Amino acid sequence: MEDYRQYLSDNADEAERRAAAQVMEGLAELRREVRVGEVAAERAALYRRLFWRRIFISIVALALVAGAAYLFFWNKETPVAPPPALQQQEQYPAPPAKNQTPPVEKTDDRKANEPIAGLRPGERLSNPRYPAPEGTMIRGDETADKARKALLDQLWYTDYPLTGVRTGQSFTKADESLKKRDFNVAYLELERLEGQMAKNDTLLYLKGYCLMEMGEGNEALTYFDRLQGRHADWEPQLQWYRGLAMLLADEREKALALFKQLEARSKHPYRRQAEKATGLLSK
Amino acid sequence: MRMMEWLAPSNPCRQFDGNERLFQALKRLDNTAILCVQTRAMPSARKFAQQYGLPPDSADEVLNQSTLIFLRKIADGSYQFQGHAPSTYLVEIMRRVALTMTRKQQKTHESLENHHDLHDPDVEAAHRQRESADLVRQFLAQIGEPCKTVIQLHHIDGYSDEEVVRQGWTRYSTTDSLKIKRSDCMKKLIQIAQKWRTTDNI
């Protein structure tokens, strides 16, 4: 470049100088245009990277929030999760009595609420939804305990809310715990209520039921016995539960006699269960 | 590109620890320096485009046009460094460019007479320079090879003679031979320009 500048300064006329100035201006402008074009491409690439980075970070943040929310709710629900046996609930209908009050938690499950007495002739009695309690099964003779547990597992047709029982406001907490089958919590609450209303029939029935589900047959029977013949609409289920409590208390003969009575009543809502029980107990 | 680099794109302004250093780099037409001021000015370009009712994608055009004017001003000395951030001046140019673009849009709807007093000297200079650039592009096409490549590599792409020789982009194997050839080519280019001025146009 130096040479042609020298050439311009030495020999060039005015027209030639103007032409040279125009060329230099044009070249400088072209150079700037090229630079700005290159930078525009770099800038576009930079913004593309920034865009995808934001998308990536947003997705990661969303995933983290979703994960945290999942963990939070999962942890929250775990303590009140139903026992594994409850998974059978969908497969096996409940054995409610004829006059059963619709369960609060599953009012739309018509099959589950269908009275046992209403089963079609020949229809197979499904297995119980829940296993029998294990807490007080160990009584020294391991073989006998296992056999009794196996028998009770086949006959543990229990259901809550209790047929015909209307629980008032004071029983809300106990009622909720029983619905969740959290019998320990329910028992503590019923104990507390017993201090206030020891002769309340609803309390007696709830506590008897709670004790029975905890495997305390003898204890449950003391409560059930106090209610015998006092509420016609409770009676069919109460009879069945008394039979189960007797089995828990290892009073097979008394239980068999009771089940035979229930079996003989064609319209008894637990007739089919009683029939099964007598069959198993007579073996 | 490694994941970490992708996650943290480099900040083009990082290497310029002061406005003066940035200004010197802009004077050299350093790409990173241009990118740095453009990155700082881009939000304003978007704002002006929105404010003056220009299409959303015109922010890039406003920025590029303004950058060319800014670089021109640095080259001809009409912008001198006085300690301020160069991007501040670029934003001011952008405002005027955006305004001019709005006027151009309005001209399509209104009569030209209403706008006779709205010309901008910077935009007019830009127009003139663009015409010069187009002419030189035309002259370069006329001059043919190897002059076109020899001139382009040095005067437009900005490569040093050493780099051109080392990369073997021309047939000249020494910097001296390359310089002699380029000098010869520049004379030819000036002659073409002179011929164009005398015979056709000016």
Coordinates of C-alpha atoms in Angstrom, one line a residue:
Chain A
M1 CA 0.0 0.0 0.0
E2 CA 2.9 2.3 0.8
D3 CA 4.1 2.2 -2.8
Y4 CA 0.9 3.3 -4.4
R5 CA 0.6 6.1 -1.8
Q6 CA 4.1 7.2 -2.8
Y7 CA 3.0 6.9 -6.4
L8 CA 0.0 9.1 -5.6
S9 CA 2.0 11.7 -3.8
D10 CA 4.7 11.8 -6.5
N11 CA 2.9 11.6 -9.8
A12 CA -0.8 11.7 -9.4
D13 CA -3.0 14.5 -10.7
E14 CA -6.1 15.7 -8.9
A15 CA -8.5 13.4 -10.6
E16 CA -6.3 10.4 -9.8
R17 CA -6.2 11.5 -6.1
R18 CA -9.9 11.8 -5.9
A19 CA -10.3 8.3 -7.5
A20 CA -7.8 6.9 -5.0
A21 CA -9.7 8.5 -2.1
Q22 CA -13.0 7.0 -3.3
V23 CA -11.4 3.6 -3.6
M24 CA -9.9 3.8 -0.1
E25 CA -13.2 4.9 1.3
G26 CA -15.0 2.1 -0.5
L27 CA -12.5 -0.5 0.7
A28 CA -12.7 0.8 4.3
E29 CA -16.5 0.6 4.2
L30 CA -16.4 -2.9 2.7
R31 CA -14.1 -3.9 5.6
R32 CA -16.5 -2.5 8.2
E33 CA -19.4 -4.2 6.5
V34 CA -17.6 -7.5 6.5
R35 CA -16.8 -7.0 10.2
V36 CA -20.3 -6.1 11.1
G37 CA -21.6 -9.1 9.1
E38 CA -19.3 -11.5 10.9
V39 CA -20.2 -10.0 14.3
A40 CA -23.9 -10.3 13.4
A41 CA -23.4 -14.0 12.8
E42 CA -21.5 -14.4 16.0
R43 CA -24.2 -12.5 17.9
A44 CA -26.9 -14.7 16.4
A45 CA -25.0 -17.8 17.5
L46 CA -24.5 -16.3 21.0
Y47 CA -28.3 -15.6 21.3
R48 CA -29.1 -19.0 20.1
R49 CA -26.8 -20.5 22.7
L50 CA -28.4 -18.2 25.3
F51 CA -31.9 -19.2 24.2
W52 CA -31.2 -23.0 24.5
R53 CA -29.4 -22.4 27.7
R54 CA -32.5 -20.8 29.2
I55 CA -34.7 -23.6 27.9
F56 CA -32.3 -26.1 29.4
I57 CA -32.2 -24.3 32.7
S58 CA -36.0 -23.9 32.7
I59 CA -36.4 -27.6 32.1
V60 CA -34.0 -28.5 34.9
A61 CA -35.6 -26.1 37.2
L62 CA -39.1 -27.5 36.4
A63 CA -37.8 -31.0 36.9
L64 CA -36.4 -30.0 40.3
V65 CA -39.6 -28.4 41.3
A66 CA -41.7 -31.3 40.1
G67 CA -39.3 -33.7 42.0
A68 CA -39.5 -31.7 45.1
A69 CA -43.3 -31.5 44.9
Y70 CA -43.5 -35.2 44.3
L71 CA -41.2 -35.9 47.3
F72 CA -43.1 -33.5 49.5
F73 CA -46.5 -35.0 48.7
W74 CA -45.3 -38.5 48.7
N75 CA -43.8 -38.0 52.1
K76 CA -47.0 -36.4 53.3
E77 CA -49.1 -39.2 52.2
T78 CA -46.9 -42.1 53.2
P79 CA -47.9 -42.2 56.9
V80 CA -51.6 -42.4 56.1
A81 CA -51.2 -44.9 53.3
P82 CA -53.5 -47.9 53.5
P83 CA -52.0 -51.2 54.4
P84 CA -51.0 -53.5 51.6
A85 CA -54.1 -55.6 52.1
L86 CA -56.2 -52.6 51.2
Q87 CA -55.0 -53.0 47.6
Q88 CA -57.4 -55.9 47.4
Q89 CA -60.2 -53.5 48.0
E90 CA -60.8 -53.0 44.4
Q91 CA -61.1 -56.7 43.8
Y92 CA -63.1 -57.9 46.7
P93 CA -66.4 -56.2 47.5
A94 CA -67.2 -55.4 51.1
P95 CA -69.5 -57.6 53.2
P96 CA -71.9 -54.9 54.5
A97 CA -75.2 -55.7 56.1
K98 CA -78.7 -55.1 54.6
N99 CA -79.3 -51.8 56.4
Q100 CA -75.8 -50.6 56.1
T101 CA -75.1 -46.9 56.1
P102 CA -73.3 -46.0 52.9
P103 CA -69.6 -45.7 53.7
V104 CA -68.4 -42.2 53.8
E105 CA -65.2 -42.9 51.8
K106 CA -66.6 -44.9 48.9
T107 CA -70.2 -43.9 48.3
D108 CA -69.9 -44.7 44.6
D109 CA -68.6 -48.2 45.0
R110 CA -72.0 -50.0 44.6
K111 CA -70.5 -53.5 44.4
A112 CA -68.6 -52.9 47.7
N113 CA -71.8 -51.8 49.4
E114 CA -73.9 -54.5 48.1
P115 CA -75.5 -56.5 51.0
I116 CA -74.2 -60.0 51.3
A117 CA -77.7 -61.3 51.6
G118 CA -78.3 -59.7 48.2
L119 CA -75.8 -61.9 46.5
R120 CA -77.2 -63.9 43.7
P121 CA -77.7 -67.7 44.3
G122 CA -74.5 -69.5 43.6
E123 CA -72.4 -66.3 43.5
R124 CA -69.1 -67.0 45.1
L125 CA -68.3 -65.3 48.3
S126 CA -65.2 -63.2 47.8
N127 CA -62.3 -63.3 50.1
P128 CA -62.0 -60.8 53.0
R129 CA -60.5 -57.4 52.1
Y130 CA -58.2 -57.3 55.1
P131 CA -56.2 -60.0 56.9
A132 CA -56.9 -60.8 60.5
P133 CA -54.8 -58.9 63.1
E134 CA -51.6 -60.5 64.2
G135 CA -50.8 -58.7 67.4
T136 CA -52.2 -61.2 69.9
M137 CA -51.9 -64.3 67.9
I138 CA -48.9 -65.6 69.8
R139 CA -50.2 -67.6 72.7
G140 CA -47.4 -70.1 73.1
D141 CA -48.4 -72.8 70.6
E142 CA -47.0 -71.6 67.4
T143 CA -48.7 -74.2 65.2
A144 CA -52.1 -73.5 66.7
D145 CA -51.6 -69.8 66.4
K146 CA -50.7 -70.1 62.7
A147 CA -53.8 -72.3 62.1
R148 CA -56.0 -69.8 63.9
K149 CA -54.5 -66.9 61.9
A150 CA -55.1 -68.8 58.7
L151 CA -58.7 -69.5 59.7
L152 CA -59.3 -65.9 60.7
D153 CA -57.8 -64.6 57.5
Q154 CA -60.4 -66.5 55.6
L155 CA -63.2 -65.1 57.8
W156 CA -62.1 -61.6 58.5
Y157 CA -65.1 -59.9 56.9
T158 CA -65.0 -56.6 58.7
D159 CA -66.1 -53.3 57.5
Y160 CA -66.1 -49.7 58.6
P161 CA -68.2 -47.5 59.1
L162 CA -70.2 -49.8 61.3
T163 CA -73.7 -50.6 60.0
G164 CA -76.4 -48.4 61.4
V165 CA -74.0 -46.3 63.6
R166 CA -74.2 -42.6 63.3
T167 CA -71.1 -41.0 64.7
G168 CA -71.5 -37.5 66.2
Q169 CA -69.0 -34.6 66.1
S170 CA -67.2 -35.8 69.2
F171 CA -66.2 -39.0 67.4
T172 CA -64.8 -37.2 64.4
K173 CA -61.1 -38.0 65.2
A174 CA -61.7 -41.6 66.2
D175 CA -63.9 -42.0 63.1
E176 CA -61.2 -40.7 60.8
S177 CA -58.6 -43.0 62.4
L178 CA -60.8 -46.0 62.1
K179 CA -61.5 -45.2 58.4
K180 CA -57.7 -45.1 57.9
R181 CA -57.4 -48.3 59.9
D182 CA -55.1 -46.6 62.2
F183 CA -56.4 -48.5 65.2
N184 CA -53.7 -47.5 67.7
V185 CA -54.6 -43.8 67.3
A186 CA -58.3 -44.6 67.2
Y187 CA -57.9 -46.6 70.5
L188 CA -56.2 -43.7 72.3
E189 CA -58.9 -41.3 71.2
L190 CA -61.6 -43.8 72.2
E191 CA -59.9 -44.2 75.6
R192 CA -60.0 -40.5 76.0
L193 CA -63.7 -40.3 75.1
E194 CA -64.5 -43.2 77.4
G195 CA -63.5 -41.0 80.3
Q196 CA -66.2 -38.5 79.3
M197 CA -69.0 -40.8 78.1
A198 CA -68.4 -44.3 79.4
K199 CA -71.9 -45.5 78.8
N200 CA -72.4 -44.2 75.3
D201 CA -73.4 -47.1 73.0
T202 CA -71.7 -45.7 69.9
L203 CA -68.5 -45.4 71.9
L204 CA -68.8 -49.0 73.2
Y205 CA -69.4 -50.3 69.7
L206 CA -66.5 -48.3 68.2
K207 CA -64.2 -49.4 70.9
G208 CA -65.2 -53.0 70.7
Y209 CA -64.6 -52.9 66.9
C210 CA -61.3 -51.2 67.4
L211 CA -60.2 -53.8 70.0
M212 CA -61.3 -56.6 67.7
E213 CA -59.3 -55.1 64.8
M214 CA -56.3 -54.9 67.1
G215 CA -56.6 -58.6 67.9
E216 CA -58.0 -58.2 71.4
G217 CA -60.8 -60.8 71.3
N218 CA -61.7 -61.0 74.9
E219 CA -61.6 -57.2 75.4
A220 CA -63.7 -56.7 72.3
L221 CA -66.3 -59.2 73.6
T222 CA -66.8 -57.3 76.8
Y223 CA -67.9 -54.3 74.8
F224 CA -69.9 -56.2 72.3
D225 CA -71.8 -58.1 75.0
R226 CA -72.9 -54.9 76.6
L227 CA -74.6 -53.9 73.4
Q228 CA -76.5 -57.1 72.7
G229 CA -80.2 -56.5 71.9
R230 CA -80.0 -52.7 72.3
H231 CA -80.0 -51.6 68.6
A232 CA -81.9 -53.6 66.1
D233 CA -80.0 -52.1 63.1
W234 CA -76.6 -52.8 64.6
E235 CA -77.5 -56.3 65.6
P236 CA -76.7 -58.4 62.5
Q237 CA -73.2 -57.0 62.1
L238 CA -72.6 -57.0 65.9
Q239 CA -73.4 -60.7 65.9
W240 CA -70.9 -61.4 63.2
Y241 CA -68.3 -59.4 65.0
R242 CA -69.0 -61.2 68.3
G243 CA -68.3 -64.5 66.4
L244 CA -65.0 -63.1 65.1
A245 CA -64.1 -61.9 68.6
M246 CA -64.8 -65.3 70.0
L247 CA -62.5 -66.9 67.5
L248 CA -59.8 -64.4 68.5
A249 CA -60.3 -65.3 72.1
D250 CA -60.0 -69.0 71.1
E251 CA -63.6 -69.8 71.9
R252 CA -64.2 -72.0 68.9
E253 CA -67.2 -73.8 70.2
K254 CA -69.1 -70.7 71.2
A255 CA -68.2 -69.1 67.9
L256 CA -69.4 -72.1 65.9
A257 CA -72.7 -72.2 67.8
L258 CA -73.2 -68.5 67.0
F259 CA -72.3 -68.9 63.3
K260 CA -74.7 -71.8 63.0
Q261 CA -77.5 -69.5 64.3
L262 CA -76.6 -66.9 61.8
E263 CA -76.4 -69.4 59.0
A264 CA -79.9 -70.6 59.8
R265 CA -81.4 -67.2 59.2
S266 CA -81.9 -67.0 55.4
K267 CA -82.1 -63.2 55.4
H268 CA -79.2 -62.5 57.7
P269 CA -76.7 -60.3 55.9
Y270 CA -73.8 -62.4 57.1
R271 CA -75.4 -65.7 56.4
R272 CA -72.9 -66.6 53.6
Q273 CA -70.0 -65.7 55.8
A274 CA -71.5 -67.7 58.7
E275 CA -71.9 -70.6 56.3
K276 CA -68.3 -70.4 55.3
A277 CA -67.2 -70.1 59.0
T278 CA -69.2 -73.2 60.1
G279 CA -67.7 -75.1 57.1
L280 CA -64.2 -74.2 58.1
L281 CA -64.8 -74.7 61.8
S282 CA -66.4 -78.1 61.3
K283 CA -63.4 -79.5 59.5
Chain B
M1 CA -18.3 -27.4 22.7
R2 CA -18.0 -28.7 26.2
M3 CA -21.0 -28.7 28.4
M4 CA -19.7 -26.1 30.9
E5 CA -18.9 -23.7 28.1
W6 CA -22.3 -24.2 26.6
L7 CA -23.9 -23.5 30.0
A8 CA -21.9 -20.4 30.6
P9 CA -21.4 -18.6 27.2
S10 CA -18.4 -16.3 27.3
N11 CA -19.0 -12.7 27.9
P12 CA -17.5 -10.8 24.9
C13 CA -16.8 -7.8 27.2
R14 CA -14.7 -9.8 29.6
Q15 CA -11.4 -9.2 28.0
F16 CA -11.9 -5.4 27.9
D17 CA -11.2 -4.2 31.4
G18 CA -11.8 -0.5 30.6
N19 CA -13.6 1.7 28.1
E20 CA -10.4 2.9 26.6
R21 CA -9.2 -0.6 25.9
L22 CA -12.5 -1.3 24.3
F23 CA -12.3 1.9 22.2
Q24 CA -8.8 1.0 21.0
A25 CA -10.1 -2.5 20.0
L26 CA -13.0 -0.9 18.1
K27 CA -10.6 1.3 16.3
R28 CA -8.8 -1.9 15.1
L29 CA -12.2 -3.3 14.1
D30 CA -11.8 -6.2 16.5
N31 CA -14.8 -8.5 16.3
T32 CA -15.0 -9.2 20.0
A33 CA -15.0 -5.5 20.8
I34 CA -17.8 -4.9 18.2
L35 CA -19.7 -7.9 19.7
C36 CA -19.2 -6.4 23.2
V37 CA -20.7 -3.0 22.4
Q38 CA -23.5 -4.6 20.4
T39 CA -24.4 -7.0 23.2
R40 CA -24.6 -4.0 25.6
A41 CA -26.7 -1.9 23.1
M42 CA -29.0 -4.7 22.0
P43 CA -31.7 -4.2 24.7
S44 CA -31.9 -0.5 23.6
A45 CA -32.2 -1.6 19.9
R46 CA -35.2 -3.7 20.8
K47 CA -36.7 -0.9 22.9
F48 CA -36.3 1.6 20.0
A49 CA -37.8 -0.8 17.5
Q50 CA -40.8 -1.2 19.8
Q51 CA -41.0 2.5 20.7
Y52 CA -40.9 3.7 17.0
G53 CA -43.3 1.1 15.8
L54 CA -40.8 -0.9 13.7
P55 CA -41.2 -4.6 13.1
P56 CA -39.7 -6.7 16.0
D57 CA -37.0 -8.2 13.8
S58 CA -35.8 -4.7 12.7
A59 CA -33.8 -4.4 16.0
D60 CA -31.0 -6.3 14.4
E61 CA -31.0 -4.0 11.4
V62 CA -31.0 -0.9 13.6
L63 CA -28.1 -2.3 15.5
N64 CA -26.0 -3.3 12.4
Q65 CA -26.6 0.0 10.6
S66 CA -25.8 2.0 13.8
T67 CA -22.6 0.0 14.4
L68 CA -21.4 0.8 10.8
I69 CA -22.0 4.5 11.4
F70 CA -20.2 4.3 14.8
L71 CA -17.2 2.5 13.4
R72 CA -17.0 5.0 10.6
K73 CA -17.0 7.8 13.1
I74 CA -14.2 6.2 15.0
A75 CA -12.2 5.7 11.8
D76 CA -12.6 9.3 10.6
G77 CA -12.0 10.7 14.1
S78 CA -15.3 12.4 14.6
Y79 CA -15.8 10.2 17.7
Q80 CA -13.0 10.6 20.2
F81 CA -12.6 8.7 23.4
Q82 CA -13.5 10.9 26.4
G83 CA -13.8 8.3 29.1
H84 CA -17.4 7.3 28.4
A85 CA -18.6 3.9 27.5
P86 CA -18.6 3.5 23.7
S87 CA -21.9 1.7 23.9
T88 CA -23.6 4.9 25.1
Y89 CA -22.7 6.7 21.9
L90 CA -23.8 3.7 19.9
V91 CA -27.2 3.8 21.6
E92 CA -27.6 7.5 20.7
I93 CA -26.8 6.6 17.0
M94 CA -29.4 3.8 17.2
R95 CA -32.1 6.1 18.3
R96 CA -31.5 8.3 15.3
V97 CA -31.3 5.3 12.9
A98 CA -34.5 3.9 14.3
L99 CA -36.2 7.3 13.9
T100 CA -35.0 7.5 10.3
M101 CA -36.3 4.0 9.6
T102 CA -39.7 5.0 11.0
R103 CA -39.7 8.0 8.7
K104 CA -38.9 5.8 5.7
Q105 CA -41.9 3.7 6.6
Q106 CA -44.1 6.7 6.9
K107 CA -43.0 7.9 3.5
T108 CA -44.8 5.0 2.0
H109 CA -48.1 6.4 3.4
E110 CA -47.6 10.2 3.3
S111 CA -46.3 12.6 0.7
L112 CA -42.6 13.2 0.3
E113 CA -42.9 17.0 0.8
N114 CA -43.8 16.6 4.4
H115 CA -40.4 15.1 5.1
H116 CA -38.0 17.4 3.3
D117 CA -36.5 18.7 6.5
L118 CA -36.0 15.3 8.2
H119 CA -32.7 14.2 6.7
D120 CA -29.9 13.1 9.0
P121 CA -26.3 13.8 8.1
D122 CA -25.1 10.6 9.5
V123 CA -27.5 8.5 7.5
E124 CA -26.7 10.5 4.4
A125 CA -23.0 9.9 4.9
A126 CA -23.7 6.2 5.5
H127 CA -25.6 6.2 2.2
R128 CA -22.7 7.8 0.4
Q129 CA -20.2 5.4 1.8
R130 CA -22.4 2.4 1.0
E131 CA -22.4 3.7 -2.6
S132 CA -18.6 3.9 -2.6
A133 CA -18.4 0.3 -1.2
D134 CA -20.7 -0.9 -4.0
L135 CA -18.6 0.8 -6.6
V136 CA -15.4 -0.8 -5.2
R137 CA -17.1 -4.1 -5.2
Q138 CA -17.9 -3.6 -8.8
F139 CA -14.3 -2.5 -9.6
L140 CA -12.9 -5.5 -7.8
A141 CA -15.1 -7.8 -10.0
Q142 CA -13.7 -5.9 -13.0
I143 CA -10.0 -6.2 -12.0
G144 CA -10.2 -10.0 -11.7
E145 CA -7.7 -12.5 -10.1
P146 CA -5.2 -12.5 -8.5
C147 CA -5.6 -8.7 -7.8
K148 CA -9.1 -9.2 -6.4
T149 CA -7.9 -11.7 -3.8
V150 CA -4.7 -9.9 -3.0
I151 CA -6.6 -6.6 -2.3
Q152 CA -9.5 -8.3 -0.5
L153 CA -7.3 -10.3 1.9
H154 CA -5.5 -7.2 3.1
H155 CA -7.9 -4.2 2.8
I156 CA -11.2 -5.9 3.5
D157 CA -10.5 -9.1 5.5
G158 CA -7.7 -7.4 7.3
Y159 CA -5.2 -10.3 7.2
S160 CA -1.5 -9.4 7.7
D161 CA 0.9 -10.2 4.9
E162 CA 2.7 -12.8 7.1
E163 CA -0.6 -14.6 7.6
V164 CA -1.5 -14.6 3.9
V165 CA 2.0 -16.0 3.0
R166 CA 1.9 -18.6 5.8
Q167 CA -1.5 -19.8 4.9
G168 CA -0.7 -19.9 1.2
W169 CA -3.8 -18.1 0.1
T170 CA -2.1 -16.5 -2.9
R171 CA 0.7 -17.6 -5.2
Y172 CA 3.2 -15.2 -3.6
S173 CA 5.5 -16.9 -1.2
T174 CA 7.2 -13.9 0.4
T175 CA 5.7 -10.8 2.0
D176 CA 7.8 -8.5 -0.3
S177 CA 6.5 -10.1 -3.4
L178 CA 2.9 -9.9 -2.0
K179 CA 3.4 -6.2 -1.2
I180 CA 4.7 -5.4 -4.7
K181 CA 1.8 -7.2 -6.3
R182 CA -0.7 -5.5 -4.1
S183 CA 0.7 -2.1 -4.9
D184 CA 0.5 -2.9 -8.6
C185 CA -3.1 -4.0 -8.1
M186 CA -4.1 -0.9 -6.2
K187 CA -2.8 1.2 -9.0
K188 CA -4.9 -0.7 -11.4
L189 CA -8.0 -0.4 -9.2
I190 CA -7.5 3.4 -9.0
Q191 CA -7.2 3.6 -12.7
I192 CA -10.5 1.7 -13.1
A193 CA -12.1 4.1 -10.6
Q194 CA -10.6 7.2 -12.4
K195 CA -11.9 5.9 -15.7
W196 CA -15.3 5.3 -14.3
R197 CA -15.4 8.9 -12.9
T198 CA -14.3 10.6 -16.1
T199 CA -16.2 8.6 -18.6
D200 CA -19.5 7.8 -17.0
N201 CA -20.6 9.6 -14.0
I202 CA -18.8 12.5 -12.4

